[in-house]
Amino acid sequence: MSDSGRPGGSGERILVIKLGALGDMVLAFGPFAAIRGHHAEARITLLTTPSFAGLMANAPWFDEIHVAERVPLWKPGGWLGLRRWLRDGRFNRVYDLQTSDRSGWYFRLMGPGPRPEWSGIAPGCSHPHANPDRDFMHTIERQNEQLRMAGIVEVPSADLSWIEADTGRFGLSGRYALLAAGGAPHRPAKRWPADRYAALAAKLAANGVQPVILGGRAEREIGRAIARGCAEARDLTGETSMSDIAVLARGAAGAVGNDTGPMHMIAAAGCPSVVLFSAESDPALTAPRGPSVRVLREADLAALPPESVDAALTLR
């Protein structure tokens, strides 16, 4: 838990629920700002998961970050503790931007008795997102409509200017482009093959642009495979934080990546981005948003040639 020290002058207490993952968190940055603008004097708490607590503690929209551990149903002590925290918070309104079974359970936990105003999809809530087609909307449009139904009309684009990091330790100089070659390990079909990334990296290097490979620790072998195919590439898999990615994106000439969380951060930071989709996911529902984003979709990403990706990438 963290506290920004911002005074809550109105006495109003607001809870925002957003548990992750990274792409979903970035897509909620605009709604976060809209909620802060609408409740300018309120004390606003974000309920999130441990992996996002550090990043969001620096965000300008919240007075407090509270971590919600995932508690198994067979451990009632954990649920009772969360219930006590929710009820003791005396929140006037809750914005459930997760809108999942888990966050809907939080609404039930706050009973019996009077509950706060609640924007979400929990049965019985005061401000339901009452659109039967909500599951067929892009996350941005779905959240924006949810907020309109709760009385918040203006929702800005995502702002990442508050994110800071010292990326000088990576020693990058000159022009560079980011390659986000990883993705969810249980969905390998969402990944463009490493040898295709290596071929693209070689094309970038031949044009004087250093390829920089991003990914988590679990994606180190992918990074190594790309680096073996392009000696000029810099492999940073396992070395970058979420804040590092945002700051690197500000300085990058461009970026290419799979349908994965870091590409949401990169695109929202304003980096010209090409995002690769297979039949495993639908860009109409989940594509990254930003000022310069192109989507390439191929049912089987192995059939997507490096030349097509290179042609789609416009470097700044």
GROMACS .gro file of C-alpha atoms in nm:
model
  316
    1MET     CA    1   0.000   0.000   0.000
    2SER     CA    2   0.122   0.351  -0.074
    3ASP     CA    3  -0.005   0.699  -0.004
    4SER     CA    4   0.069   1.001  -0.224
    5GLY     CA    5  -0.006   1.252   0.048
    6ARG     CA    6  -0.252   1.440  -0.175
    7PRO     CA    7  -0.525   1.592   0.043
    8GLY     CA    8  -0.880   1.474  -0.020
    9GLY     CA    9  -1.058   1.804   0.040
   10SER     CA   10  -1.418   1.706  -0.039
   11GLY     CA   11  -1.439   1.411   0.196
   12GLU     CA   12  -1.553   1.198  -0.097
   13ARG     CA   13  -1.387   0.857  -0.119
   14ILE     CA   14  -1.357   0.680  -0.454
   15LEU     CA   15  -1.233   0.329  -0.528
   16VAL     CA   16  -1.105   0.225  -0.871
   17ILE     CA   17  -1.054  -0.145  -0.942
   18LYS     CA   18  -0.802  -0.248  -1.208
   19LEU     CA   19  -0.612  -0.570  -1.155
   20GLY     CA   20  -0.419  -0.613  -1.483
   21ALA     CA   21  -0.270  -0.733  -1.715
   22LEU     CA   22  -0.023  -0.475  -1.851
   23GLY     CA   23  -0.208  -0.400  -2.174
   24ASP     CA   24  -0.537  -0.362  -1.990
   25MET     CA   25  -0.372  -0.137  -1.734
   26VAL     CA   26  -0.233   0.097  -2.003
   27LEU     CA   27  -0.571   0.108  -2.180
   28ALA     CA   28  -0.721   0.229  -1.852
   29PHE     CA   29  -0.486   0.529  -1.818
   30GLY     CA   30  -0.735   0.758  -1.997
   31PRO     CA   31  -1.026   0.645  -1.778
   32PHE     CA   32  -0.808   0.689  -1.467
   33ALA     CA   33  -0.744   1.051  -1.567
   34ALA     CA   34  -1.114   1.105  -1.639
   35ILE     CA   35  -1.213   0.974  -1.296
   36ARG     CA   36  -0.957   1.202  -1.129
   37GLY     CA   37  -1.087   1.499  -1.327
   38HIS     CA   38  -1.448   1.423  -1.237
   39HIS     CA   39  -1.367   1.376  -0.867
   40ALA     CA   40  -1.098   1.641  -0.842
   41GLU     CA   41  -1.114   1.685  -0.465
   42ALA     CA   42  -1.187   1.327  -0.367
   43ARG     CA   43  -0.952   1.075  -0.210
   44ILE     CA   44  -0.909   0.809  -0.479
   45THR     CA   45  -0.777   0.459  -0.408
   46LEU     CA   46  -0.665   0.212  -0.673
   47LEU     CA   47  -0.714  -0.155  -0.595
   48THR     CA   48  -0.468  -0.354  -0.805
   49THR     CA   49  -0.234  -0.653  -0.802
   50PRO     CA   50   0.122  -0.665  -0.662
   51SER     CA   51   0.289  -0.649  -1.005
   52PHE     CA   52   0.143  -0.303  -1.075
   53ALA     CA   53   0.166  -0.145  -0.730
   54GLY     CA   54   0.511   0.006  -0.785
   55LEU     CA   55   0.432   0.158  -1.124
   56MET     CA   56   0.095   0.297  -1.024
   57ALA     CA   57   0.226   0.445  -0.698
   58ASN     CA   58   0.383   0.716  -0.915
   59ALA     CA   59   0.073   0.783  -1.123
   60PRO     CA   60  -0.088   1.128  -1.079
   61TRP     CA   61  -0.444   0.998  -1.041
   62PHE     CA   62  -0.445   0.819  -0.705
   63ASP     CA   63  -0.397   0.906  -0.341
   64GLU     CA   64  -0.351   0.547  -0.231
   65ILE     CA   65  -0.264   0.211  -0.385
   66HIS     CA   66  -0.405  -0.101  -0.220
   67VAL     CA   67  -0.285  -0.445  -0.325
   68ALA     CA   68  -0.536  -0.724  -0.373
   69GLU     CA   69  -0.372  -1.063  -0.345
   70ARG     CA   70  -0.546  -1.347  -0.527
   71VAL     CA   71  -0.705  -1.545  -0.246
   72PRO     CA   72  -0.834  -1.900  -0.313
   73LEU     CA   73  -1.199  -1.957  -0.228
   74TRP     CA   74  -1.096  -2.222   0.022
   75LYS     CA   75  -0.912  -1.959   0.231
   76PRO     CA   76  -1.199  -1.759   0.382
   77GLY     CA   77  -0.964  -1.567   0.610
   78GLY     CA   78  -0.822  -1.380   0.311
   79TRP     CA   79  -1.164  -1.297   0.171
   80LEU     CA   80  -1.288  -1.182   0.510
   81GLY     CA   81  -0.987  -0.950   0.539
   82LEU     CA   82  -1.061  -0.800   0.197
   83ARG     CA   83  -1.429  -0.766   0.288
   84ARG     CA   84  -1.335  -0.580   0.605
   85TRP     CA   85  -1.107  -0.345   0.409
   86LEU     CA   86  -1.375  -0.277   0.146
   87ARG     CA   87  -1.642  -0.201   0.405
   88ASP     CA   88  -1.410   0.004   0.627
   89GLY     CA   89  -1.309   0.217   0.328
   90ARG     CA   90  -1.648   0.391   0.337
   91PHE     CA   91  -1.628   0.452  -0.036
   92ASN     CA   92  -1.892   0.675  -0.190
   93ARG     CA   93  -1.846   0.527  -0.535
   94VAL     CA   94  -1.657   0.238  -0.695
   95TYR     CA   95  -1.545   0.226  -1.058
   96ASP     CA   96  -1.489  -0.137  -1.147
   97LEU     CA   97  -1.276  -0.115  -1.462
   98GLN     CA   98  -1.181  -0.482  -1.438
   99THR     CA   99  -1.543  -0.600  -1.480
  100SER     CA  100  -1.453  -0.964  -1.421
  101ASP     CA  101  -1.600  -1.239  -1.207
  102ARG     CA  102  -1.332  -1.159  -0.950
  103SER     CA  103  -1.414  -0.790  -0.924
  104GLY     CA  104  -1.786  -0.867  -0.930
  105TRP     CA  105  -1.724  -1.083  -0.626
  106TYR     CA  106  -1.590  -0.773  -0.451
  107PHE     CA  107  -1.933  -0.612  -0.496
  108ARG     CA  108  -2.098  -0.909  -0.326
  109LEU     CA  109  -1.838  -0.899  -0.048
  110MET     CA  110  -1.946  -0.548   0.047
  111GLY     CA  111  -2.290  -0.673   0.150
  112PRO     CA  112  -2.519  -0.730   0.317
  113GLY     CA  113  -2.661  -0.388   0.372
  114PRO     CA  114  -2.605  -0.064   0.180
  115ARG     CA  115  -2.328  -0.067  -0.078
  116PRO     CA  116  -2.159   0.233  -0.238
  117GLU     CA  117  -2.254   0.355  -0.583
  118TRP     CA  118  -2.094   0.108  -0.823
  119SER     CA  119  -2.004   0.145  -1.190
  120GLY     CA  120  -1.951  -0.194  -1.350
  121ILE     CA  121  -2.139  -0.508  -1.444
  122ALA     CA  122  -2.204  -0.667  -1.103
  123PRO     CA  123  -2.573  -0.766  -1.077
  124GLY     CA  124  -2.759  -0.510  -0.869
  125CYS     CA  125  -2.500  -0.232  -0.897
  126SER     CA  126  -2.622   0.128  -0.915
  127HIS     CA  127  -2.451   0.230  -1.242
  128PRO     CA  128  -2.436  -0.079  -1.464
  129HIS     CA  129  -2.267  -0.077  -1.801
  130ALA     CA  130  -2.596  -0.179  -1.957
  131ASN     CA  131  -2.484  -0.266  -2.308
  132PRO     CA  132  -2.542  -0.630  -2.408
  133ASP     CA  133  -2.275  -0.593  -2.678
  134ARG     CA  134  -2.003  -0.475  -2.441
  135ASP     CA  135  -1.796  -0.790  -2.498
  136PHE     CA  136  -1.772  -0.702  -2.868
  137MET     CA  137  -1.628  -0.354  -2.807
  138HIS     CA  138  -1.264  -0.251  -2.796
  139THR     CA  139  -1.150  -0.204  -2.437
  140ILE     CA  140  -1.114   0.173  -2.485
  141GLU     CA  141  -1.467   0.221  -2.621
  142ARG     CA  142  -1.612  -0.017  -2.363
  143GLN     CA  143  -1.456   0.167  -2.068
  144ASN     CA  144  -1.544   0.507  -2.210
  145GLU     CA  145  -1.908   0.406  -2.251
  146GLN     CA  146  -1.912   0.261  -1.901
  147LEU     CA  147  -1.793   0.593  -1.763
  148ARG     CA  148  -2.048   0.789  -1.969
  149MET     CA  149  -2.323   0.580  -1.816
  150ALA     CA  150  -2.183   0.678  -1.475
  151GLY     CA  151  -2.180   1.050  -1.563
  152ILE     CA  152  -1.821   1.099  -1.686
  153VAL     CA  153  -1.836   1.227  -2.043
  154GLU     CA  154  -1.483   1.336  -2.132
  155VAL     CA  155  -1.214   1.066  -2.137
  156PRO     CA  156  -0.867   1.171  -2.259
  157SER     CA  157  -0.611   0.958  -2.437
  158ALA     CA  158  -0.352   0.778  -2.228
  159ASP     CA  159  -0.082   1.003  -2.083
  160LEU     CA  160   0.252   0.840  -1.994
  161SER     CA  161   0.447   1.162  -1.938
  162TRP     CA  162   0.461   1.098  -1.562
  163ILE     CA  163   0.661   0.777  -1.605
  164GLU     CA  164   1.032   0.820  -1.537
  165ALA     CA  165   1.328   0.582  -1.551
  166ASP     CA  166   1.704   0.600  -1.590
  167THR     CA  167   1.758   0.411  -1.915
  168GLY     CA  168   2.111   0.546  -1.957
  169ARG     CA  169   2.242   0.224  -1.802
  170PHE     CA  170   2.159   0.041  -2.124
  171GLY     CA  171   2.417   0.247  -2.313
  172LEU     CA  172   2.207   0.297  -2.624
  173SER     CA  173   2.328   0.561  -2.867
  174GLY     CA  174   2.205   0.669  -3.206
  175ARG     CA  175   1.878   0.550  -3.357
  176TYR     CA  176   1.721   0.234  -3.224
  177ALA     CA  177   1.400   0.037  -3.273
  178LEU     CA  178   1.224  -0.183  -3.020
  179LEU     CA  179   1.129  -0.545  -3.085
  180ALA     CA  180   0.876  -0.695  -2.842
  181ALA     CA  181   0.907  -1.055  -2.956
  182GLY     CA  182   0.752  -1.234  -2.658
  183GLY     CA  183   0.404  -1.294  -2.534
  184ALA     CA  184   0.198  -1.519  -2.313
  185PRO     CA  185   0.380  -1.855  -2.290
  186HIS     CA  186   0.053  -2.048  -2.299
  187ARG     CA  187  -0.042  -1.887  -2.633
  188PRO     CA  188   0.259  -1.943  -2.861
  189ALA     CA  189   0.050  -1.886  -3.175
  190LYS     CA  190   0.043  -1.515  -3.088
  191ARG     CA  191   0.420  -1.494  -3.146
  192TRP     CA  192   0.591  -1.410  -3.474
  193PRO     CA  193   0.880  -1.661  -3.505
  194ALA     CA  194   1.218  -1.556  -3.371
  195ASP     CA  195   1.390  -1.613  -3.705
  196ARG     CA  196   1.154  -1.361  -3.866
  197TYR     CA  197   1.241  -1.108  -3.597
  198ALA     CA  198   1.610  -1.179  -3.661
  199ALA     CA  199   1.563  -1.110  -4.033
  200LEU     CA  200   1.383  -0.784  -3.955
  201ALA     CA  201   1.655  -0.690  -3.706
  202ALA     CA  202   1.918  -0.740  -3.977
  203LYS     CA  203   1.725  -0.510  -4.211
  204LEU     CA  204   1.707  -0.242  -3.942
  205ALA     CA  205   2.076  -0.274  -3.864
  206ALA     CA  206   2.165  -0.245  -4.233
  207ASN     CA  207   1.984   0.090  -4.233
  208GLY     CA  208   2.174   0.220  -3.931
  209VAL     CA  209   1.901   0.148  -3.674
  210GLN     CA  210   2.001  -0.066  -3.377
  211PRO     CA  211   1.745  -0.337  -3.293
  212VAL     CA  212   1.668  -0.354  -2.919
  213ILE     CA  213   1.492  -0.671  -2.801
  214LEU     CA  214   1.248  -0.644  -2.511
  215GLY     CA  215   1.084  -0.914  -2.303
  216GLY     CA  216   1.058  -1.069  -1.962
  217ARG     CA  217   1.285  -1.325  -1.801
  218ALA     CA  218   1.078  -1.609  -1.945
  219GLU     CA  219   1.152  -1.476  -2.295
  220ARG     CA  220   1.530  -1.471  -2.270
  221GLU     CA  221   1.571  -1.763  -2.510
  222ILE     CA  222   1.369  -1.573  -2.771
  223GLY     CA  223   1.596  -1.273  -2.721
  224ARG     CA  224   1.907  -1.486  -2.753
  225ALA     CA  225   1.777  -1.647  -3.072
  226ILE     CA  226   1.715  -1.308  -3.233
  227ALA     CA  227   2.054  -1.179  -3.121
  228ARG     CA  228   2.224  -1.485  -3.270
  229GLY     CA  229   2.066  -1.394  -3.603
  230CYS     CA  230   2.167  -1.028  -3.585
  231ALA     CA  231   2.497  -0.941  -3.419
  232GLU     CA  232   2.407  -0.572  -3.401
  233ALA     CA  233   2.096  -0.634  -3.192
  234ARG     CA  234   2.092  -0.545  -2.822
  235ASP     CA  235   1.914  -0.806  -2.614
  236LEU     CA  236   1.746  -0.653  -2.308
  237THR     CA  237   1.511  -0.940  -2.229
  238GLY     CA  238   1.476  -0.976  -1.854
  239GLU     CA  239   1.641  -0.638  -1.788
  240THR     CA  240   1.368  -0.378  -1.830
  241SER     CA  241   1.094  -0.262  -1.597
  242MET     CA  242   0.756  -0.132  -1.713
  243SER     CA  243   0.885   0.222  -1.660
  244ASP     CA  244   1.198   0.147  -1.864
  245ILE     CA  245   0.982   0.034  -2.155
  246ALA     CA  246   0.784   0.359  -2.157
  247VAL     CA  247   1.097   0.575  -2.147
  248LEU     CA  248   1.275   0.367  -2.413
  249ALA     CA  249   0.967   0.401  -2.633
  250ARG     CA  250   0.985   0.781  -2.616
  251GLY     CA  251   1.331   0.775  -2.768
  252ALA     CA  252   1.284   0.491  -3.017
  253ALA     CA  253   1.257   0.542  -3.391
  254GLY     CA  254   0.988   0.276  -3.406
  255ALA     CA  255   0.875  -0.057  -3.271
  256VAL     CA  256   0.746  -0.396  -3.383
  257GLY     CA  257   0.587  -0.649  -3.153
  258ASN     CA  258   0.332  -0.918  -3.097
  259ASP     CA  259  -0.005  -0.875  -2.930
  260THR     CA  260   0.157  -0.839  -2.589
  261GLY     CA  261   0.148  -0.597  -2.296
  262PRO     CA  262   0.469  -0.404  -2.370
  263MET     CA  263   0.334  -0.300  -2.710
  264HIS     CA  264   0.048  -0.119  -2.536
  265MET     CA  265   0.301   0.078  -2.332
  266ILE     CA  266   0.516   0.147  -2.638
  267ALA     CA  267   0.227   0.259  -2.859
  268ALA     CA  268   0.071   0.479  -2.589
  269ALA     CA  269   0.408   0.648  -2.537
  270GLY     CA  270   0.386   0.776  -2.895
  271CYS     CA  271   0.635   0.544  -3.063
  272PRO     CA  272   0.546   0.451  -3.424
  273SER     CA  273   0.439   0.090  -3.382
  274VAL     CA  274   0.353  -0.214  -3.590
  275VAL     CA  275   0.162  -0.477  -3.392
  276LEU     CA  276   0.132  -0.833  -3.521
  277PHE     CA  277  -0.186  -1.032  -3.468
  278SER     CA  278  -0.265  -1.393  -3.548
  279ALA     CA  279  -0.603  -1.566  -3.548
  280GLU     CA  280  -0.554  -1.612  -3.172
  281SER     CA  281  -0.673  -1.260  -3.087
  282ASP     CA  282  -0.882  -0.985  -3.240
  283PRO     CA  283  -0.731  -0.638  -3.287
  284ALA     CA  284  -1.081  -0.492  -3.306
  285LEU     CA  285  -1.111  -0.574  -2.935
  286THR     CA  286  -0.760  -0.548  -2.796
  287ALA     CA  287  -0.523  -0.361  -3.031
  288PRO     CA  288  -0.286  -0.111  -2.871
  289ARG     CA  289  -0.385   0.252  -2.911
  290GLY     CA  290  -0.155   0.544  -2.976
  291PRO     CA  291  -0.089   0.827  -3.221
  292SER     CA  292   0.091   0.599  -3.472
  293VAL     CA  293  -0.015   0.233  -3.466
  294ARG     CA  294  -0.045  -0.008  -3.757
  295VAL     CA  295  -0.184  -0.359  -3.720
  296LEU     CA  296  -0.081  -0.651  -3.940
  297ARG     CA  297  -0.290  -0.964  -3.909
  298GLU     CA  298  -0.208  -1.309  -4.046
  299ALA     CA  299  -0.397  -1.618  -3.932
  300ASP     CA  300  -0.066  -1.801  -3.893
  301LEU     CA  301   0.210  -1.553  -3.809
  302ALA     CA  302   0.471  -1.792  -3.947
  303ALA     CA  303   0.334  -1.700  -4.291
  304LEU     CA  304   0.403  -1.327  -4.240
  305PRO     CA  305   0.727  -1.233  -4.418
  306PRO     CA  306   0.977  -0.986  -4.270
  307GLU     CA  307   0.948  -0.776  -4.586
  308SER     CA  308   0.582  -0.703  -4.514
  309VAL     CA  309   0.656  -0.596  -4.159
  310ASP     CA  310   0.951  -0.383  -4.267
  311ALA     CA  311   0.732  -0.212  -4.529
  312ALA     CA  312   0.465  -0.134  -4.267
  313LEU     CA  313   0.711   0.023  -4.022
  314THR     CA  314   0.754   0.397  -4.058
  315LEU     CA  315   1.052   0.516  -3.853
  316ARG     CA  316   1.077   0.866  -3.713
   0.00000   0.00000   0.00000
